[in-house]
Coordinates of C-alpha atoms and ligand atoms in Angstrom, one line a residue:
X5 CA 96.5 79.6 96.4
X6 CA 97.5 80.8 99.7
X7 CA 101.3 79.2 99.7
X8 CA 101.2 78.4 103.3
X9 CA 100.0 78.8 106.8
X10 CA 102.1 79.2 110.0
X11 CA 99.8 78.2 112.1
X12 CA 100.5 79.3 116.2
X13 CA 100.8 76.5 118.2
X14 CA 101.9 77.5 121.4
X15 CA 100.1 75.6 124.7
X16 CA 96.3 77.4 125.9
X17 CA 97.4 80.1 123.3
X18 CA 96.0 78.6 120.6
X19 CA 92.1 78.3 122.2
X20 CA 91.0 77.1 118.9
X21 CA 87.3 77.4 118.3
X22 CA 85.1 75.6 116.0
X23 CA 84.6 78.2 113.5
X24 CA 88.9 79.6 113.2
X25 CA 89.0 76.9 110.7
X26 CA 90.8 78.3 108.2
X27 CA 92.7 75.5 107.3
X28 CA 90.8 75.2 103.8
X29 CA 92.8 78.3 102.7
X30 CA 96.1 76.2 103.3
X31 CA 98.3 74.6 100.1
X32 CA 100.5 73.4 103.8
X33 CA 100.6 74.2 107.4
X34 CA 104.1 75.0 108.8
X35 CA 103.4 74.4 112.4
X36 CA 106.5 75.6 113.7
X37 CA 106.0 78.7 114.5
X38 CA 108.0 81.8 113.3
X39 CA 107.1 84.2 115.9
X40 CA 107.4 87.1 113.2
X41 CA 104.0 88.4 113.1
X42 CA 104.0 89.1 117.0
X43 CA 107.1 90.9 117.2
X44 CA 107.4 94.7 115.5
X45 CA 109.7 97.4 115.4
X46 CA 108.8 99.0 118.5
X47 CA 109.4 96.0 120.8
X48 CA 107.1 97.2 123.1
X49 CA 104.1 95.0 121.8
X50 CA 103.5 91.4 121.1
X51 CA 100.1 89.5 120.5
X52 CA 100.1 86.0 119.0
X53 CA 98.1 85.0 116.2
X54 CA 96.2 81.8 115.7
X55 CA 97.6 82.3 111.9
X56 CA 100.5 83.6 109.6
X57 CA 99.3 83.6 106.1
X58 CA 101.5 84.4 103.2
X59 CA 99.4 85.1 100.3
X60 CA 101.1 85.3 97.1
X61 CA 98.2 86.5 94.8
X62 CA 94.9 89.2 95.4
X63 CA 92.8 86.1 95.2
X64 CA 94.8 84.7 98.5
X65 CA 94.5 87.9 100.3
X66 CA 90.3 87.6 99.4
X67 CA 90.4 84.6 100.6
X68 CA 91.4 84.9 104.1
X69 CA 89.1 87.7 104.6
X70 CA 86.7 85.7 103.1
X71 CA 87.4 83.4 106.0
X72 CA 87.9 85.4 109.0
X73 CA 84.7 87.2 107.9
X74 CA 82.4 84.1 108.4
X75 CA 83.9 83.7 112.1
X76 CA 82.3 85.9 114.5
X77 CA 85.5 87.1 116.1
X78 CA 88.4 86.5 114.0
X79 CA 90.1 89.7 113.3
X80 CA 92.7 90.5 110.2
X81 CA 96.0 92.3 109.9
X82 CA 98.1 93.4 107.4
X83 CA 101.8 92.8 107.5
X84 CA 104.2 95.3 105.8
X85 CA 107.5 94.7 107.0
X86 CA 106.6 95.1 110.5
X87 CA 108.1 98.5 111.0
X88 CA 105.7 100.0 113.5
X89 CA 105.7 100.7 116.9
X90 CA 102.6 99.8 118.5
X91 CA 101.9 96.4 117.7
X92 CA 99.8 98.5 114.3
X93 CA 99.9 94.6 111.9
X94 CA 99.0 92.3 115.1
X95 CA 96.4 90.8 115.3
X96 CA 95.6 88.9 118.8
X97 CA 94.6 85.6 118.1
X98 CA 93.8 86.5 114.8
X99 CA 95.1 86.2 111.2
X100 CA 98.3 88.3 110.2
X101 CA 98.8 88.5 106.0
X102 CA 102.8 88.7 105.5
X103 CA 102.1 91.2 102.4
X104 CA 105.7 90.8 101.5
X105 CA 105.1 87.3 99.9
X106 CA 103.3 88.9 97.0
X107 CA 106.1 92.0 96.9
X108 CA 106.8 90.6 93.0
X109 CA 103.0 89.8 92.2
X110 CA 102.9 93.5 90.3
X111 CA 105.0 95.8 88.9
X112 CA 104.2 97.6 85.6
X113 CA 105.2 100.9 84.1
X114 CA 102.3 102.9 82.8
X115 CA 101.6 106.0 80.9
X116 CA 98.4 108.1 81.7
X117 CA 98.2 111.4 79.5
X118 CA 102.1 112.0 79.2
X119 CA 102.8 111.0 82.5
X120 CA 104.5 107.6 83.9
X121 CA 103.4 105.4 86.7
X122 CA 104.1 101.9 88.1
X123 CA 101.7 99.7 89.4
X124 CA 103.1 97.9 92.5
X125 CA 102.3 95.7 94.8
X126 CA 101.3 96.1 98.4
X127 CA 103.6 94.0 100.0
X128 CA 106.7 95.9 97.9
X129 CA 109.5 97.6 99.7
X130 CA 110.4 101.0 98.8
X131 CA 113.8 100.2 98.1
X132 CA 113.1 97.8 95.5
X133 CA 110.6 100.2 93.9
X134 CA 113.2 102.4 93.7
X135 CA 115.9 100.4 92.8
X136 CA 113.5 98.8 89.7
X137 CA 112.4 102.1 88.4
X138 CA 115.6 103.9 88.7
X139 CA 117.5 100.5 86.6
X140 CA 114.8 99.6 84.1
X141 CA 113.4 103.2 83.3
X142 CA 115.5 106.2 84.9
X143 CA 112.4 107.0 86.5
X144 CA 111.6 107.4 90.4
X145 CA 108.8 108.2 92.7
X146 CA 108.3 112.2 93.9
X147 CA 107.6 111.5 97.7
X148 CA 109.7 109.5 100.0
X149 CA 110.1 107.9 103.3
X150 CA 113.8 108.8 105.1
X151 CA 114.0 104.9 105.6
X152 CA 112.8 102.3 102.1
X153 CA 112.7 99.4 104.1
X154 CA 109.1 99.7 104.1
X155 CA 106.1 98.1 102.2
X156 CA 104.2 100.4 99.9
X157 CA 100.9 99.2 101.7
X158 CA 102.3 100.2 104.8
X159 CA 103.6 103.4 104.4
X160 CA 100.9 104.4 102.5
X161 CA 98.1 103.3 105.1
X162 CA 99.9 106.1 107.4
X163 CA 101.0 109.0 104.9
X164 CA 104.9 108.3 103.9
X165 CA 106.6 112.4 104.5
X166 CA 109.9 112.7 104.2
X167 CA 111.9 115.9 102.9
X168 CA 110.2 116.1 99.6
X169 CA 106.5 116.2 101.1
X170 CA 106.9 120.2 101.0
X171 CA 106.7 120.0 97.3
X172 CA 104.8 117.0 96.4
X173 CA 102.8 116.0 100.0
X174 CA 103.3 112.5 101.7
X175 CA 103.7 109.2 99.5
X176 CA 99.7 109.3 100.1
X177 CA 99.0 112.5 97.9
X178 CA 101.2 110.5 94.8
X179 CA 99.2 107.6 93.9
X180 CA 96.2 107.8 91.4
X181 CA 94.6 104.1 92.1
X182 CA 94.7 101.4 94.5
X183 CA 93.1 97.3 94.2
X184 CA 91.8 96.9 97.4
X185 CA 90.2 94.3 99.4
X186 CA 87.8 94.8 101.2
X187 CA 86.0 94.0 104.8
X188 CA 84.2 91.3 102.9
X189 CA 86.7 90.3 100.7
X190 CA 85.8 92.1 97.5
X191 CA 88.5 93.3 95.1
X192 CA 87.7 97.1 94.3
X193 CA 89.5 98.7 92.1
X194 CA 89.4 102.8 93.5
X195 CA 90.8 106.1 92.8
X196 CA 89.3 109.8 93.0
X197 CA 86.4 109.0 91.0
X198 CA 85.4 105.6 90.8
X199 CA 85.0 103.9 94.9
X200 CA 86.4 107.0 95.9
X201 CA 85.4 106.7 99.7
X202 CA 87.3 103.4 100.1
X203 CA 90.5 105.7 98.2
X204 CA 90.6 108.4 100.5
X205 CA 89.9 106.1 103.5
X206 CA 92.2 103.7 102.5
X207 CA 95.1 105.9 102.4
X208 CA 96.3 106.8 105.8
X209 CA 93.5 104.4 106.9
X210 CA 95.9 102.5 109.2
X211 CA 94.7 99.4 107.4
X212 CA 91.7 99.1 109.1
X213 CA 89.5 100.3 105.6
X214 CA 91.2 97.3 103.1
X215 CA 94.1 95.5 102.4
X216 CA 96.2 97.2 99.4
X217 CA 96.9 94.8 96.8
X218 CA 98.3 97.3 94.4
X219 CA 99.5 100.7 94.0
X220 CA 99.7 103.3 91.3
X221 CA 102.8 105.3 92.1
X222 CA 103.6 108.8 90.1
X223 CA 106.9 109.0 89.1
X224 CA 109.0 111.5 87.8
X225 CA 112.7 111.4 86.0
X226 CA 114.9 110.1 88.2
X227 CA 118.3 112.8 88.6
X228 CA 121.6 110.9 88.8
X229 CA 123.1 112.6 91.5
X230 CA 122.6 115.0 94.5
X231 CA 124.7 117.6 96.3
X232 CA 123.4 116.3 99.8
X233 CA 124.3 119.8 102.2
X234 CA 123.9 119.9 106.4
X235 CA 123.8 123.6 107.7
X236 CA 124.3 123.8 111.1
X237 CA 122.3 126.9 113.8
X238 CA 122.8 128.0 117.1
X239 CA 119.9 130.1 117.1
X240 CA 116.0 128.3 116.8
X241 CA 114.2 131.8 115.0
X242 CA 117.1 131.4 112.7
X243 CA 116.7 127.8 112.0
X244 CA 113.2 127.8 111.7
X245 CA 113.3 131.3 109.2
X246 CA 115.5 129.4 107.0
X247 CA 113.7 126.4 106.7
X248 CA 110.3 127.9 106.5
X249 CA 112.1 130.4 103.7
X250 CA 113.4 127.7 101.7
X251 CA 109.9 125.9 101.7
X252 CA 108.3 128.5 99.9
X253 CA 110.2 128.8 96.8
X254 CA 109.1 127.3 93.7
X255 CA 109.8 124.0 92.0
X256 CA 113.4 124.4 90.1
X257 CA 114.1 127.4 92.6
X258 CA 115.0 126.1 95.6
X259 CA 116.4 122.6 97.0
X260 CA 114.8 119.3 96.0
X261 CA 114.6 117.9 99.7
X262 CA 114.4 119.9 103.3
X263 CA 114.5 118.4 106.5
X264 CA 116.3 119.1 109.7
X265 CA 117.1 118.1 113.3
X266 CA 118.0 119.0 117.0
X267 CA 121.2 117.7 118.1
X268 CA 122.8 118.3 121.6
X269 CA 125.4 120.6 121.8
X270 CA 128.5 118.3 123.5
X271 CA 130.1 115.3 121.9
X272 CA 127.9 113.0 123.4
X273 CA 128.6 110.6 120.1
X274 CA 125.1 109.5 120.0
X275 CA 123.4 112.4 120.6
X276 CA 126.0 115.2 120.0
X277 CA 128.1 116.9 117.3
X278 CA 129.1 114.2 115.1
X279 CA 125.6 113.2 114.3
X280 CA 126.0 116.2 111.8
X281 CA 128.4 114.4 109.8
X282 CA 127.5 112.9 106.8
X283 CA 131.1 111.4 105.7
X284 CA 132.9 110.9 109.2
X285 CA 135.6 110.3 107.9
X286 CA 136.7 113.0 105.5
X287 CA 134.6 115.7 107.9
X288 CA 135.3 117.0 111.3
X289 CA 132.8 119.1 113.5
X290 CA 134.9 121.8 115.3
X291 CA 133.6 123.4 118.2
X292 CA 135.0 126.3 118.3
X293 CA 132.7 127.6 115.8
X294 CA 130.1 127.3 117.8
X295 CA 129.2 130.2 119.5
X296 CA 130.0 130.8 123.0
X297 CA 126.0 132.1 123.2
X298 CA 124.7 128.7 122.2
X299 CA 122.2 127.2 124.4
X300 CA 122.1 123.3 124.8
X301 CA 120.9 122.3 121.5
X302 CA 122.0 123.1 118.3
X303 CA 120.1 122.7 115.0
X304 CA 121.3 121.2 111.4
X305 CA 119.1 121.8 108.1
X306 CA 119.6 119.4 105.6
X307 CA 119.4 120.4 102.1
X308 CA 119.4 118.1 98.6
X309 CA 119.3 119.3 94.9
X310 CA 119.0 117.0 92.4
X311 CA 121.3 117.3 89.0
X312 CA 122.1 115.1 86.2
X313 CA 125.3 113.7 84.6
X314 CA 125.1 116.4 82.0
X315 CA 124.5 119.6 84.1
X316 CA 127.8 121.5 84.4
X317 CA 129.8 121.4 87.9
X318 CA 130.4 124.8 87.7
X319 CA 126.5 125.3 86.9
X320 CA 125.2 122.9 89.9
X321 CA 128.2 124.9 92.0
X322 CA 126.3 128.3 91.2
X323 CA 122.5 126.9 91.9
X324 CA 123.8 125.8 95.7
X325 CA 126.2 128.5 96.2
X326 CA 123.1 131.1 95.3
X327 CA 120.6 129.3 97.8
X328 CA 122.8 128.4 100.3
X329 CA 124.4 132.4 100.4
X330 CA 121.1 133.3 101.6
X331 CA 120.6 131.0 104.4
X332 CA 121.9 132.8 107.9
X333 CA 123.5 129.4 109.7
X334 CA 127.4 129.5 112.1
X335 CA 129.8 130.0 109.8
X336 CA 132.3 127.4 109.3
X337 CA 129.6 124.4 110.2
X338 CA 128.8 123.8 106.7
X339 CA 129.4 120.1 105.8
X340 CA 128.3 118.6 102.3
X341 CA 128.9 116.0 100.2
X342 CA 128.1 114.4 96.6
X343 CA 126.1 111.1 96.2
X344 CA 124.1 109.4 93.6
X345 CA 120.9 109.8 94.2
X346 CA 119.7 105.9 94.8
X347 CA 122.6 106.2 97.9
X348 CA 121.2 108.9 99.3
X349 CA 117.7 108.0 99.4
X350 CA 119.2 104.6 101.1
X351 CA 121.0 107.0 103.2
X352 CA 119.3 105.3 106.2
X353 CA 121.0 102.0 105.6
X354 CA 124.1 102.6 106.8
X355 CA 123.1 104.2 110.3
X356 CA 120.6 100.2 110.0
X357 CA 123.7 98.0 110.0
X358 CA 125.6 100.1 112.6
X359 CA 122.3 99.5 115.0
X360 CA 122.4 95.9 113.9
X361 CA 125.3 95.2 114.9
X362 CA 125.6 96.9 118.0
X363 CA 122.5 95.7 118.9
X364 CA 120.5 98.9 119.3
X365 CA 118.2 97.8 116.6
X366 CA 116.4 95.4 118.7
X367 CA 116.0 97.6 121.1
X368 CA 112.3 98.9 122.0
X369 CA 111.9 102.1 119.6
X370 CA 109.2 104.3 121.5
X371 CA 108.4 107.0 119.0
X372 CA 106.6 110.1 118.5
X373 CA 105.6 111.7 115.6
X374 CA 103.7 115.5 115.6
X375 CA 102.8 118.6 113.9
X376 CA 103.1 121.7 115.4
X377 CA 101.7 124.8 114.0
X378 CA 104.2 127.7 113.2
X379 CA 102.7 129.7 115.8
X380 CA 103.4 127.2 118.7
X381 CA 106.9 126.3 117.0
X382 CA 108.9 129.0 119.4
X383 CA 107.4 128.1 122.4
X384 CA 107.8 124.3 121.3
X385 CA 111.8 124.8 121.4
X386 CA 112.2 126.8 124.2
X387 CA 109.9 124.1 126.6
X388 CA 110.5 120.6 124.9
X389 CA 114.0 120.9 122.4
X390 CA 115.7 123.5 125.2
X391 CA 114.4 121.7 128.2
X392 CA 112.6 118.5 128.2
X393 CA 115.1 117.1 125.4
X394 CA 118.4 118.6 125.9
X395 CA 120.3 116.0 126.8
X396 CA 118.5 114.0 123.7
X397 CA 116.8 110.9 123.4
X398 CA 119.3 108.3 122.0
X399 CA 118.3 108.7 118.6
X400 CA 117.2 110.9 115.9
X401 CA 115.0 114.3 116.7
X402 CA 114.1 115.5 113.4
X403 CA 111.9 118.7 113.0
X404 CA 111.4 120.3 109.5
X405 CA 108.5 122.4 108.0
X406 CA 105.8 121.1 105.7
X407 CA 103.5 122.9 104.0
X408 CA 99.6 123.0 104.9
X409 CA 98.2 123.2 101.6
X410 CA 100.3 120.1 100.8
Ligands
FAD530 C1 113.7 103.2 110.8 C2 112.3 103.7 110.4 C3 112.3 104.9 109.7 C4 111.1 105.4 109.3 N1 111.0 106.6 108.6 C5 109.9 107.1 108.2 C6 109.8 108.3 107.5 O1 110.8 108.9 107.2 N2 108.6 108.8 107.1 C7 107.4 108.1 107.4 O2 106.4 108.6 107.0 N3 107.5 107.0 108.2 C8 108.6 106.5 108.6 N4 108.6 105.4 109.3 C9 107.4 104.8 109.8 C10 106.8 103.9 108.7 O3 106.4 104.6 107.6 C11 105.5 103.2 109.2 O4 105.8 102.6 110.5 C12 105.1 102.2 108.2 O5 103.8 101.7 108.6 C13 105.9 100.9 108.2 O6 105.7 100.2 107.0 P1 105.7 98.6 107.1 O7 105.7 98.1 105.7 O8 106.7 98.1 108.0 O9 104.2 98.5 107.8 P2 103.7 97.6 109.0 O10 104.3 98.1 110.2 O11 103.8 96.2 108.6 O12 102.2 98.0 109.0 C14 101.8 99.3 109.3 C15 100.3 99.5 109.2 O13 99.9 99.4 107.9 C16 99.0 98.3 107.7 N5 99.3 97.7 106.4 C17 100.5 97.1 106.1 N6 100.4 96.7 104.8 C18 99.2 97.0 104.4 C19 98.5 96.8 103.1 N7 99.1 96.2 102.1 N8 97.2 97.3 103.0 C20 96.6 97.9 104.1 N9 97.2 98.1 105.3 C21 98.5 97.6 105.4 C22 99.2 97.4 108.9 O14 98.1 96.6 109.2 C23 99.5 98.4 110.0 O15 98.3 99.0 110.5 C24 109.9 104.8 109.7 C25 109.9 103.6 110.4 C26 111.1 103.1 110.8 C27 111.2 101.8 111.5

């Protein structure tokens, strides 16, 4: 049963019509309205629905579509954790499915041909997938988001990259089978072979194919700890050289996770220098080895390699020291520290309750998100990074390479 329904009541919004009766879906209406499924992470969007529904089982989630399906205009969204920008799990007068009240419905370790999955549910977030599978079976998904805050269903109806796509490809490219329901309500079961048209739409389909139910995530053994490493260039062609470099080399070669980012070269503190800094306390970014040739950005690769308890200092010492001695960054601006590996993929956390507490959290969060193709990437930097953005834009720029065939 459909635990409850926060039903919108708010003045000529409502404009109920005879056939939005979706009440027989209800176990209880709550009618004061939470307001949650209007608002997202962008702030720049907000459309009311005529209904929250929080299904706690597959059967729920059939349901509603069941019902907005014999209307002629209601339309259906699903709700992740309401981290995009554009008003994406809205839906105007409409019904909105909070995924995150089934985030427990599924979660089951499987073994197909040697290799471990789990089966999760739509409506889980990231960090609790990880935090499970790392506790209860030292294993861990391949491909990552930078932030875990996020529902499975909702990363993986956009792709899910993060510095391990190079290797593995988006979250999207790591999952075998999804339950989905359908337009009509049906509950397929699809993967490569068997519905494989609703799979492949499904996935990055922006939810508009199905609603994920459940996920069957690849996983792999999870390391204990990570030598987390931020490199820091004055010069874009050697930036860019490095990280495409690093890219290329094989699994076990190279590092475990790339990514990077512009910064602006002044202490601008929330666009500047010490955005490079990993442990602010213990690290200092000096200046004055930045060259005097430097333009108005600067630009900080960030490395990871995984190692376990029993791998040798002095061995993971070696494996870095090798890599990094090839990598053509200033000198001096070398900043790295040693985590576990569940705090560093919840990395983004901290940099969360610093912007919920001074408010910029709430702020609107116009984003962009693009891929440029190497051979635009120099003429990218010197018009956007070196002129359009050089004084920053309040927040992260990240830019890293991915792989095509990935
Ligand atoms: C701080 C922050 C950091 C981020 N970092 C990254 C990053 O490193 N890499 C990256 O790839 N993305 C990143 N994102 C973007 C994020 O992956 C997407 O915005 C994602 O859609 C958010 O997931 P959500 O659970 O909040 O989904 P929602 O915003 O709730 O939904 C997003 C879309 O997915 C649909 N949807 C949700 N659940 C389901 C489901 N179960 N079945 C079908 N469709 C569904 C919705 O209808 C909507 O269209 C970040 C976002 C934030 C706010």
């Amino acid at each position: 049963m459909i635990a409850y329904i926060e039903h919108f009541v708010h003045g000529n919004d409502t404009e109920s019509k005879p056939d939005d009766d979706v009440s027989g879906l209800a176990a209880n209406f709550d009618l004061g309205a939470t307001g949650i499924a209007s608002k997202d992470f962008g702030g720049m969007k907000s459309f009311k629905p005529l209904a929250l529904i929080m299904p706690t089982t597959t059967v729920d989630v059939s349901q509603a579509v069941k019902a907005a399906a014999r209307t002629s205009h209601l339309t259906v969204a699903a709700r992740g954790n309401g981290h995009s920008i554009n008003g994406q799990a809205m839906a105007d007068k409409g019904l909105v499915l909070g995924m995150r009240a089934m985030e427990d419905h599924y979660f089951e370790l499987i073994w197909v041909d040697g290799t471990p999955y789990v089966d999760v549910s739509g409506g889980a977030l990231w960090e609790d997938v990880l935090k499970r599978c790392v506790l209860q079976f030292g294993l861990a998904p391949r491909s990552w988001t930078d932030y875990l805050s996020l529902t499975v269903g909702g990363t993986l109806s956009n792709a899910g990259v993060s510095g391990q796509a190079f290797r593995y490809g988006p979250q999207t490219s790591n999952v075998t089978e999804l339950e989905v329901v359908n337009g009509k309500g049906d509950t397929l079961i699809c993967n490569e072979t068997q519905n494989s048209e609703l799979f492949f739409a499904t996935l990055g389909g922006l939810g508009q194919f199905g609603i994920i139910t459940r996920a069957r995530v690849m996983l792999q053994q999870a390391p204990d700890m990570v030598r987390w490493i931020r490199v820091v260039y004055s010069e874009f062609e050697d930036y860019i050289r490095d990280a495409e470099w690093l890219v290329a080399l094989g699994e076990g070669d190279g590092f475990d996770y790339v990514e990077g980012f512009v910064f602006v070269n002044s202490d601008d503190p929330c666009n500047g220098w010490s955005t490079v800094l990993m442990d602010p306390q213990n690290q200092r970014f000096d200046p004055v080895h930045v060259p005097s040739t430097s333009g108005p950005v600067l630009y900080c690769l960030e490395l990871v390699r995984h190692y376990s308890h029993v791998d040798h200092p002095s061995y993971v010492d070696m494996v870095v020291d090798r890599l990094v001695g090839e990598l053509g960054f200033v000198e001096g601006l070398k900043f790295e520290v040693d985590v576990t590996y569940m705090e560093f993929l919840l990395r983004v956390n901290r940099a969360e309750e610093e912007a919920r507490s001074n408010g910029t959290w709430d702020a609107p969060h116009p984003w962009l998100n693009m891929f440029v193709s190497k051979s635009c990437i120099l003429d990218f930097d010197r018009e956007v990074f070196k002129k359009i953005l050089k004084q920053g834009v309040g927040g992260p720029i990240l830019v890293y390479p991915l792989l095509r065939n990935k």
